[in-house]
mmCIF file of C-alpha atoms in Angstrom:
data_model
loop_
_atom_site.group_PDB
_atom_site.id
_atom_site.type_symbol
_atom_site.label_atom_id
_atom_site.label_comp_id
_atom_site.label_asym_id
_atom_site.label_seq_id
_atom_site.Cartn_x
_atom_site.Cartn_y
_atom_site.Cartn_z
ATOM 1 C CA MET A 241 -82.273 -27.800 25.941
ATOM 2 C CA GLN A 242 -79.705 -30.608 25.269
ATOM 3 C CA ASN A 243 -77.846 -28.877 28.597
ATOM 4 C CA LEU A 244 -81.058 -29.362 30.199
ATOM 5 C CA CYS A 245 -81.997 -32.957 28.596
ATOM 6 C CA LEU A 246 -78.428 -33.599 29.513
ATOM 7 C CA SER A 247 -78.541 -32.821 33.671
ATOM 8 C CA GLN A 248 -81.881 -34.562 33.708
ATOM 9 C CA GLY A 249 -80.323 -37.955 32.610
ATOM 10 C CA MET A 250 -77.169 -37.643 34.736
ATOM 11 C CA THR A 251 -80.220 -37.017 37.936
ATOM 12 C CA MET A 252 -81.661 -39.514 36.900
ATOM 13 C CA ARG A 253 -79.068 -41.772 36.671
ATOM 14 C CA ASN A 254 -77.284 -40.520 40.255
ATOM 15 C CA ASN A 255 -81.372 -41.234 41.513
ATOM 16 C CA GLN A 256 -81.387 -44.660 40.538
ATOM 17 C CA ARG A 257 -78.016 -45.530 42.039
ATOM 18 C CA VAL A 258 -79.062 -44.423 45.733
ATOM 19 C CA VAL A 259 -82.980 -46.128 44.781
ATOM 20 C CA LEU A 260 -81.091 -49.222 44.256
ATOM 21 C CA SER A 261 -78.614 -49.091 47.568
ATOM 22 C CA PHE A 262 -81.509 -47.846 49.598
ATOM 23 C CA VAL A 263 -83.205 -51.206 48.096
ATOM 24 C CA ALA A 264 -80.203 -53.515 48.501
ATOM 25 C CA VAL A 265 -79.854 -52.480 52.355
ATOM 26 C CA LEU A 266 -83.265 -52.475 53.617
ATOM 27 C CA LEU A 267 -83.724 -56.008 51.881
ATOM 28 C CA LEU A 268 -80.707 -57.405 54.168
ATOM 29 C CA LEU A 269 -82.373 -55.248 57.264
ATOM 30 C CA LEU A 270 -86.046 -56.556 56.464
ATOM 31 C CA PHE A 271 -85.038 -60.218 56.519
ATOM 32 C CA ALA A 272 -85.015 -59.692 59.850
ATOM 33 C CA GLY A 273 -87.761 -58.050 61.261
ATOM 34 C CA ASN A 274 -88.526 -58.042 64.753
ATOM 35 C CA ALA A 275 -86.068 -60.919 66.045
ATOM 36 C CA VAL A 276 -87.296 -62.937 68.937
ATOM 37 C CA ALA A 277 -84.270 -63.640 70.012
ATOM 38 C CA ASP A 278 -81.087 -61.869 70.007
ATOM 39 C CA LEU A 279 -78.743 -63.285 66.442
ATOM 40 C CA TYR A 280 -75.813 -62.430 65.375
ATOM 41 C CA ILE A 281 -75.095 -62.866 61.130
ATOM 42 C CA GLU A 282 -71.542 -62.086 59.838
ATOM 43 C CA SER A 283 -71.014 -62.339 55.707
ATOM 44 C CA GLU A 284 -68.163 -61.294 53.048
ATOM 45 C CA GLN A 285 -69.115 -59.132 50.183
ATOM 46 C CA ILE A 286 -66.445 -59.261 47.374
ATOM 47 C CA SER A 287 -67.680 -56.441 44.715
ATOM 48 C CA ARG A 288 -65.740 -57.170 40.729
ATOM 49 C CA GLY A 289 -65.564 -54.603 37.997
ATOM 50 C CA MET A 290 -67.730 -51.904 39.902
ATOM 51 C CA PRO A 291 -67.318 -48.212 37.266
ATOM 52 C CA GLY A 292 -64.700 -46.383 39.555
ATOM 53 C CA GLN A 293 -64.148 -48.697 41.967
ATOM 54 C CA PRO A 294 -61.043 -51.231 42.503
ATOM 55 C CA ASP A 295 -62.320 -54.453 42.854
ATOM 56 C CA GLY A 296 -62.135 -55.554 46.732
ATOM 57 C CA ALA A 297 -63.853 -57.390 49.651
ATOM 58 C CA ALA A 298 -65.192 -56.486 52.626
ATOM 59 C CA VAL A 299 -66.532 -58.049 55.796
ATOM 60 C CA LEU A 300 -70.929 -57.030 56.516
ATOM 61 C CA LYS A 301 -71.834 -57.022 60.134
ATOM 62 C CA GLN A 302 -75.506 -57.511 60.924
ATOM 63 C CA TYR A 303 -77.126 -57.454 64.864
ATOM 64 C CA PHE A 304 -80.398 -58.100 65.603
ATOM 65 C CA ALA A 305 -82.891 -57.564 68.943
ATOM 66 C CA ALA A 306 -86.137 -57.375 69.643
ATOM 67 C CA GLU A 307 -86.576 -53.807 68.880
ATOM 68 C CA THR A 308 -83.608 -53.215 67.153
ATOM 69 C CA VAL A 309 -81.066 -53.798 63.949
ATOM 70 C CA MET A 310 -77.380 -52.719 63.546
ATOM 71 C CA LEU A 311 -76.046 -52.940 60.529
ATOM 72 C CA ASP A 312 -72.081 -52.966 60.346
ATOM 73 C CA LEU A 313 -70.224 -51.707 56.628
ATOM 74 C CA GLY A 314 -66.799 -51.101 57.978
ATOM 75 C CA ASN A 315 -66.545 -47.363 58.192
ATOM 76 C CA ARG A 316 -70.365 -46.883 58.437
ATOM 77 C CA LEU A 317 -72.954 -48.349 60.660
ATOM 78 C CA THR A 318 -76.637 -48.060 60.636
ATOM 79 C CA ILE A 319 -79.069 -48.087 63.566
ATOM 80 C CA MET A 320 -82.617 -48.590 63.345
ATOM 81 C CA ASN A 321 -84.763 -48.632 66.174
ATOM 82 C CA PHE A 322 -88.257 -49.775 65.446
ATOM 83 C CA LYS A 323 -89.882 -49.247 68.698
ATOM 84 C CA GLU A 324 -89.481 -45.413 68.482
ATOM 85 C CA GLU A 325 -89.500 -45.280 64.352
ATOM 86 C CA ILE A 326 -86.069 -43.805 63.824
ATOM 87 C CA TYR A 327 -82.349 -45.083 62.923
ATOM 88 C CA TYR A 328 -78.719 -43.028 63.003
ATOM 89 C CA GLU A 329 -76.125 -43.572 60.234
ATOM 90 C CA LEU A 330 -72.748 -43.423 61.857
ATOM 91 C CA ASN A 331 -69.722 -42.247 60.562
ATOM 92 C CA LYS A 332 -66.922 -44.529 62.240
ATOM 93 C CA VAL A 333 -63.900 -42.391 60.871
ATOM 94 C CA ALA A 334 -65.276 -38.365 61.428
ATOM 95 C CA LYS A 335 -67.223 -39.814 64.894
ATOM 96 C CA THR A 336 -70.266 -38.170 63.320
ATOM 97 C CA TYR A 337 -74.016 -39.775 63.381
ATOM 98 C CA THR A 338 -77.343 -38.571 61.389
ATOM 99 C CA LEU A 339 -80.694 -38.604 62.977
ATOM 100 C CA GLY A 340 -83.823 -39.747 60.348
ATOM 101 C CA ARG A 341 -87.621 -41.642 60.887
ATOM 102 C CA LEU A 342 -88.088 -45.143 59.065
ATOM 103 C CA ASP A 343 -91.039 -43.331 57.016
ATOM 104 C CA ASN A 344 -88.403 -41.037 55.506
ATOM 105 C CA MET A 345 -85.814 -43.563 54.965
ATOM 106 C CA GLY A 346 -84.631 -43.121 51.233
ATOM 107 C CA LEU A 347 -86.699 -40.193 50.476
ATOM 108 C CA ASP A 348 -83.725 -38.167 52.756
ATOM 109 C CA SER A 349 -81.592 -39.697 50.670
ATOM 110 C CA LEU A 350 -82.625 -38.134 47.400
ATOM 111 C CA GLY A 351 -82.263 -34.778 49.199
ATOM 112 C CA ILE A 352 -86.606 -34.758 49.686
ATOM 113 C CA GLU A 353 -89.297 -34.858 52.481
ATOM 114 C CA THR A 354 -91.999 -37.560 52.616
ATOM 115 C CA GLN A 355 -94.606 -35.287 51.151
ATOM 116 C CA GLY A 356 -92.167 -34.690 48.357
ATOM 117 C CA ILE A 357 -93.034 -37.641 46.773
ATOM 118 C CA GLU A 358 -96.110 -36.545 44.373
ATOM 119 C CA HIS A 359 -94.792 -33.053 43.438
ATOM 120 C CA ASN A 360 -91.343 -34.472 42.644
ATOM 121 C CA PRO A 361 -91.499 -35.472 38.397
ATOM 122 C CA LEU A 362 -88.203 -36.983 38.500
ATOM 123 C CA LEU A 363 -88.555 -39.242 41.574
ATOM 124 C CA ASN A 364 -91.833 -40.405 40.505
ATOM 125 C CA THR A 365 -90.418 -41.420 37.489
ATOM 126 C CA VAL A 366 -87.696 -43.069 38.877
ATOM 127 C CA MET A 367 -89.767 -45.020 41.373
ATOM 128 C CA THR A 368 -92.663 -45.883 38.959
ATOM 129 C CA ALA A 369 -89.409 -47.273 36.728
ATOM 130 C CA VAL A 370 -88.543 -49.377 40.044
ATOM 131 C CA ALA A 371 -91.902 -50.553 40.331
ATOM 132 C CA GLN A 372 -93.080 -51.547 37.270
ATOM 133 C CA SER A 373 -89.130 -53.365 36.557
ATOM 134 C CA ALA A 374 -89.508 -55.335 40.684
ATOM 135 C CA ALA A 375 -89.638 -59.029 40.190
ATOM 136 C CA VAL A 376 -89.097 -62.226 42.488
ATOM 137 C CA THR A 377 -88.931 -66.190 39.889
ATOM 138 C CA PRO A 378 -88.061 -68.924 41.817
ATOM 139 C CA THR A 379 -86.618 -71.432 40.701
ATOM 140 C CA GLN A 380 -86.025 -75.357 41.484
ATOM 141 C CA GLU A 381 -82.134 -74.947 41.422
ATOM 142 C CA ILE A 382 -80.897 -76.580 44.851
ATOM 143 C CA ARG A 383 -77.350 -76.184 46.075
ATOM 144 C CA SER A 384 -75.547 -76.705 49.107
ATOM 145 C CA ILE A 385 -73.732 -72.835 50.069
ATOM 146 C CA ALA A 386 -71.815 -72.482 53.122
ATOM 147 C CA GLY A 387 -73.234 -75.665 54.161
ATOM 148 C CA TYR A 388 -76.820 -74.483 53.735
ATOM 149 C CA SER A 389 -79.448 -76.417 51.278
ATOM 150 C CA CYS A 390 -80.351 -72.945 49.351
ATOM 151 C CA ARG A 391 -82.657 -72.710 46.897
ATOM 152 C CA LYS A 392 -82.211 -70.315 43.786
ATOM 153 C CA PHE A 393 -83.832 -67.103 43.078
ATOM 154 C CA TRP A 394 -83.654 -64.447 40.115
ATOM 155 C CA VAL A 395 -84.610 -60.770 41.269
ATOM 156 C CA ARG A 396 -84.664 -58.167 39.055
ATOM 157 C CA LEU A 397 -84.638 -54.178 39.856
ATOM 158 C CA LEU A 398 -84.078 -51.456 37.922
ATOM 159 C CA MET A 399 -81.794 -52.160 35.627
ATOM 160 C CA THR A 400 -79.955 -55.268 37.513
ATOM 161 C CA GLU A 401 -80.545 -58.712 38.252
ATOM 162 C CA SER A 402 -79.154 -61.052 41.039
ATOM 163 C CA VAL A 403 -78.985 -63.824 41.331
ATOM 164 C CA TYR A 404 -80.476 -65.213 45.480
ATOM 165 C CA TRP A 405 -79.805 -68.500 47.274
ATOM 166 C CA THR A 406 -81.714 -68.321 50.574
ATOM 167 C CA SER A 407 -82.432 -71.206 53.252
ATOM 168 C CA LYS A 408 -84.242 -71.964 56.368
ATOM 169 C CA ASP A 409 -81.172 -74.004 57.526
ATOM 170 C CA ILE A 410 -79.383 -71.362 58.985
ATOM 171 C CA PRO A 411 -79.825 -70.373 63.066
ATOM 172 C CA GLY A 412 -82.677 -68.624 64.111
ATOM 173 C CA TRP A 413 -84.737 -68.489 61.051
ATOM 174 C CA GLU A 414 -87.474 -69.230 63.144
ATOM 175 C CA GLU A 415 -86.913 -65.648 65.169
ATOM 176 C CA LEU A 416 -86.562 -64.186 61.449
ATOM 177 C CA ARG A 417 -88.793 -65.664 59.544
ATOM 178 C CA ALA A 418 -92.516 -63.032 59.965
ATOM 179 C CA LEU A 419 -91.399 -59.826 59.806
ATOM 180 C CA GLY A 420 -92.322 -57.937 63.576
ATOM 181 C CA GLN A 421 -95.274 -55.967 63.853
ATOM 182 C CA ARG A 422 -93.014 -52.283 64.944
ATOM 183 C CA SER A 423 -90.847 -52.768 61.596
ATOM 184 C CA ASP A 424 -94.125 -53.668 60.144
ATOM 185 C CA ARG A 425 -96.019 -50.598 61.049
ATOM 186 C CA ALA A 426 -92.864 -48.086 60.455
ATOM 187 C CA PHE A 427 -91.971 -48.977 56.995
ATOM 188 C CA ARG A 428 -95.605 -49.085 55.990
ATOM 189 C CA ASN A 429 -95.594 -45.193 56.402
ATOM 190 C CA ASN A 430 -92.560 -45.003 54.518
ATOM 191 C CA PRO A 431 -94.546 -44.081 50.538
ATOM 192 C CA LEU A 432 -91.345 -45.511 48.749
ATOM 193 C CA LEU A 433 -91.374 -48.379 50.115
ATOM 194 C CA ARG A 434 -94.989 -48.864 49.778
ATOM 195 C CA GLN A 435 -94.791 -48.065 46.458
ATOM 196 C CA MET A 436 -91.654 -50.377 45.735
ATOM 197 C CA ASN A 437 -93.721 -53.421 47.801
ATOM 198 C CA ILE A 438 -91.015 -54.313 49.277
ATOM 199 C CA LEU A 439 -92.193 -56.159 51.778
ATOM 200 C CA GLY A 440 -93.548 -58.111 49.153
ATOM 201 C CA LEU A 441 -90.527 -59.447 47.959
ATOM 202 C CA VAL A 442 -88.982 -60.056 50.948
ATOM 203 C CA ARG A 443 -91.819 -62.881 51.156
ATOM 204 C CA ASP A 444 -91.644 -63.441 47.623
ATOM 205 C CA LEU A 445 -87.908 -64.865 48.781
ATOM 206 C CA ASP A 446 -88.922 -67.544 51.017
ATOM 207 C CA GLY A 447 -85.669 -67.772 53.587
ATOM 208 C CA TYR A 448 -83.164 -66.030 54.473
ATOM 209 C CA PRO A 449 -80.367 -65.447 51.025
ATOM 210 C CA VAL A 450 -77.081 -66.980 52.065
ATOM 211 C CA GLN A 451 -75.526 -65.882 49.192
ATOM 212 C CA THR A 452 -76.843 -63.180 46.731
ATOM 213 C CA ILE A 453 -75.216 -61.939 43.413
ATOM 214 C CA THR A 454 -76.019 -58.462 42.062
ATOM 215 C CA TYR A 455 -74.811 -58.384 38.161
ATOM 216 C CA ILE A 456 -74.034 -53.855 37.482
ATOM 217 C CA PRO A 457 -74.915 -52.760 34.030
ATOM 218 C CA GLY A 458 -71.569 -52.382 32.651
ATOM 219 C CA GLY A 459 -70.145 -56.048 33.751
ATOM 220 C CA GLY A 460 -69.782 -55.231 37.635
ATOM 221 C CA SER A 461 -71.015 -57.706 40.236
ATOM 222 C CA ILE A 462 -71.340 -58.384 43.873
ATOM 223 C CA THR A 463 -71.250 -61.213 45.727
ATOM 224 C CA THR A 464 -72.138 -61.746 49.324
ATOM 225 C CA THR A 465 -72.226 -64.839 50.810
ATOM 226 C CA LEU A 466 -73.074 -65.691 54.646
ATOM 227 C CA GLU A 467 -70.058 -67.167 56.748
ATOM 228 C CA LYS A 468 -71.195 -66.737 60.237
ATOM 229 C CA ALA A 469 -75.019 -67.154 61.897
ATOM 230 C CA GLU A 470 -75.123 -67.477 65.738
ATOM 231 C CA LEU A 471 -78.370 -67.046 68.105
ATOM 232 C CA LYS A 472 -76.375 -65.320 71.251
ATOM 233 C CA LYS A 473 -77.136 -62.202 73.540
ATOM 234 C CA LEU A 474 -76.276 -59.077 72.219
ATOM 235 C CA ASP A 475 -74.545 -56.184 74.119
ATOM 236 C CA PRO A 476 -77.156 -53.433 74.052
ATOM 237 C CA ASP A 477 -74.701 -50.738 73.876
ATOM 238 C CA LEU A 478 -73.903 -52.125 70.397
ATOM 239 C CA PHE A 479 -77.444 -50.591 69.494
ATOM 240 C CA LYS A 480 -76.889 -47.125 70.743
ATOM 241 C CA VAL A 481 -74.883 -43.837 69.230
ATOM 242 C CA PRO A 482 -71.611 -43.473 71.168
ATOM 243 C CA ALA A 483 -71.387 -40.047 73.663
ATOM 244 C CA GLU A 484 -68.450 -38.900 71.818
ATOM 245 C CA TYR A 485 -69.867 -39.167 68.230
ATOM 246 C CA LYS A 486 -71.728 -35.703 67.255
ATOM 247 C CA LEU A 487 -75.072 -35.076 65.497
ATOM 248 C CA VAL A 488 -74.518 -33.756 62.098
ATOM 249 C CA ARG A 489 -77.121 -32.603 59.353
ATOM 250 C CA LYS A 490 -77.602 -35.326 56.634
ATOM 251 C CA TYR A 491 -77.167 -32.953 53.629
#
């Protein structure tokens, strides 16, 4: 019994990390929704004190078009197609990719099908904890960050707290502020997203996150700061899987 409880506890923590990672990426993507004009956003991410990882910095690149979003995390790419309601995850080192549906995004990372959420007690426990903990608290604090006037928000999710400094002054905010109908419809069919009310969190933040600071239990932190935002025409090939990449099974 003790080993079973230990195993369940480890699984719970692993699932929480998967969910938290998924939510962080999803929050980032949902701010763009269905942009009217092409938009490029570049940010620097600095991690400190993360368990099992050295401190370091990385450049995050986001590309937004009318019906597609591409997130470049260095060796890993995520392409989301709202028209077809699918997404790709690319491994640039192995030159492989996986394919999934937006209504199953996040759930397949936990190794279950969309329809399995009601029959997975452990997952339901995690999701209930996420839903109960998720909260956005606005403040009246204003600060200039990266040249933008930003308002401070506290965001609580699972066991983490984050500070979001958001602004409406960045180029392309008018294109970003309303979630597109296609992306909204695709994510509304996702039970994970529906239960966590991520769309509500995005609306409550009322601006693009110029800087986010996420505090990890144990003393670690991840700071992401906007460095560049440009309205410009993007190459359509950015949102396509290169021909030389091989499709592989997700898990």
